[in-house]
mmCIF file of C-alpha atoms in Angstrom:
data_model
loop_
_atom_site.group_PDB
_atom_site.id
_atom_site.type_symbol
_atom_site.label_atom_id
_atom_site.label_comp_id
_atom_site.label_asym_id
_atom_site.label_seq_id
_atom_site.Cartn_x
_atom_site.Cartn_y
_atom_site.Cartn_z
ATOM 1 C CA UNK A 1 -3.425 6.082 -21.089
ATOM 2 C CA UNK A 2 -0.384 4.475 -19.560
ATOM 3 C CA UNK A 3 -0.605 1.735 -16.947
ATOM 4 C CA UNK A 4 2.406 3.034 -15.079
ATOM 5 C CA UNK A 5 1.837 5.373 -12.184
ATOM 6 C CA UNK A 6 3.734 8.380 -11.139
ATOM 7 C CA UNK A 7 1.168 8.889 -8.447
ATOM 8 C CA UNK A 8 3.433 8.946 -5.434
ATOM 9 C CA UNK A 9 2.678 12.653 -5.058
ATOM 10 C CA UNK A 10 -1.041 11.824 -4.932
ATOM 11 C CA UNK A 11 -0.761 8.931 -2.456
ATOM 12 C CA UNK A 12 -2.156 10.022 0.900
ATOM 13 C CA UNK A 13 -2.044 6.707 2.755
ATOM 14 C CA UNK A 14 0.740 7.006 5.344
ATOM 15 C CA UNK A 15 1.262 3.227 5.224
ATOM 16 C CA UNK A 16 2.057 3.084 1.496
ATOM 17 C CA UNK A 17 5.794 2.649 0.842
ATOM 18 C CA UNK A 18 6.317 2.189 -2.911
ATOM 19 C CA UNK A 19 5.379 0.340 -6.028
ATOM 20 C CA UNK A 20 7.617 -2.590 -6.834
ATOM 21 C CA UNK A 21 9.960 -1.823 -9.691
ATOM 22 C CA UNK A 22 10.237 -5.325 -11.149
ATOM 23 C CA UNK A 23 6.703 -6.543 -10.505
ATOM 24 C CA UNK A 24 4.291 -3.962 -11.900
ATOM 25 C CA UNK A 25 1.373 -5.779 -10.229
ATOM 26 C CA UNK A 26 2.596 -5.186 -6.651
ATOM 27 C CA UNK A 27 2.891 -2.440 -4.074
ATOM 28 C CA UNK A 28 4.736 -2.370 -0.786
ATOM 29 C CA UNK A 29 3.269 -1.020 2.433
ATOM 30 C CA UNK A 30 4.319 -0.684 6.069
ATOM 31 C CA UNK A 31 4.941 -3.909 7.942
ATOM 32 C CA UNK A 32 2.065 -5.465 9.843
ATOM 33 C CA UNK A 33 4.216 -7.756 12.002
ATOM 34 C CA UNK A 34 7.299 -7.149 14.119
ATOM 35 C CA UNK A 35 10.597 -8.027 12.431
ATOM 36 C CA UNK A 36 9.040 -7.421 9.030
ATOM 37 C CA UNK A 37 10.494 -4.862 6.631
ATOM 38 C CA UNK A 38 7.456 -4.294 4.381
ATOM 39 C CA UNK A 39 4.176 -5.912 3.409
ATOM 40 C CA UNK A 40 3.800 -6.690 -0.277
ATOM 41 C CA UNK A 41 0.405 -6.725 -1.949
ATOM 42 C CA UNK A 42 0.391 -8.633 -5.226
ATOM 43 C CA UNK A 43 -2.578 -8.206 -7.545
ATOM 44 C CA UNK A 44 -3.907 -10.321 -10.404
ATOM 45 C CA UNK A 45 -3.375 -7.520 -12.902
ATOM 46 C CA UNK A 46 -1.983 -4.030 -13.235
ATOM 47 C CA UNK A 47 -5.559 -2.816 -13.528
ATOM 48 C CA UNK A 48 -6.456 -4.411 -10.180
ATOM 49 C CA UNK A 49 -3.423 -2.763 -8.576
ATOM 50 C CA UNK A 50 -4.319 0.612 -10.060
ATOM 51 C CA UNK A 51 -7.912 0.257 -8.839
ATOM 52 C CA UNK A 52 -6.683 -0.497 -5.319
ATOM 53 C CA UNK A 53 -4.391 2.531 -5.364
ATOM 54 C CA UNK A 54 -7.185 4.814 -6.586
ATOM 55 C CA UNK A 55 -9.784 3.416 -4.164
ATOM 56 C CA UNK A 56 -7.609 3.291 -1.059
ATOM 57 C CA UNK A 57 -4.095 4.750 -1.278
ATOM 58 C CA UNK A 58 -5.148 7.976 -2.989
ATOM 59 C CA UNK A 59 -8.280 8.563 -0.929
ATOM 60 C CA UNK A 60 -9.402 9.110 2.609
ATOM 61 C CA UNK A 61 -10.693 5.546 2.489
ATOM 62 C CA UNK A 62 -7.208 4.143 3.070
ATOM 63 C CA UNK A 63 -8.290 3.133 6.576
ATOM 64 C CA UNK A 64 -10.629 0.647 4.904
ATOM 65 C CA UNK A 65 -7.635 -1.199 3.498
ATOM 66 C CA UNK A 66 -6.848 -4.321 5.567
ATOM 67 C CA UNK A 67 -3.109 -3.622 5.330
ATOM 68 C CA UNK A 68 -3.529 -0.044 6.575
ATOM 69 C CA UNK A 69 -5.692 -1.264 9.467
ATOM 70 C CA UNK A 70 -3.144 -3.910 10.466
ATOM 71 C CA UNK A 71 -0.171 -1.551 10.041
ATOM 72 C CA UNK A 72 -1.859 1.091 12.213
ATOM 73 C CA UNK A 73 -2.634 -1.469 14.919
ATOM 74 C CA UNK A 74 0.961 -2.745 14.833
ATOM 75 C CA UNK A 75 2.352 0.785 15.192
ATOM 76 C CA UNK A 76 -0.070 1.514 18.054
ATOM 77 C CA UNK A 77 0.909 -1.715 19.878
ATOM 78 C CA UNK A 78 4.576 -0.790 19.557
ATOM 79 C CA UNK A 79 3.919 2.727 20.862
ATOM 80 C CA UNK A 80 5.074 4.343 17.620
ATOM 81 C CA UNK A 81 1.822 6.298 17.171
#
C-alpha cells in the first residue's frame, strides 16, 4: 500500500485545500486569520497525516478538526458564509 494519496476526490471537508507537494507530511487548509493565504498542518509522520485525513477530511467529522472550526468561524465573521 502506497503512502501517497490521490484522495482529493474523496475529501469532503470544504476547508481542505491541498496536500503539500514537497513536504509529504503536511496539508494545507483554508486560512483561519485575515490576511492569511492558507493554514498548513504539519504532522510527525506521513502515517499521522494520513490518519488525520481519514478521520477528519474524508468524513463528516471534519467539523471536529480545530482548523475547520476556526476556518468556519473566520468565514462567518467576514460574512462569507
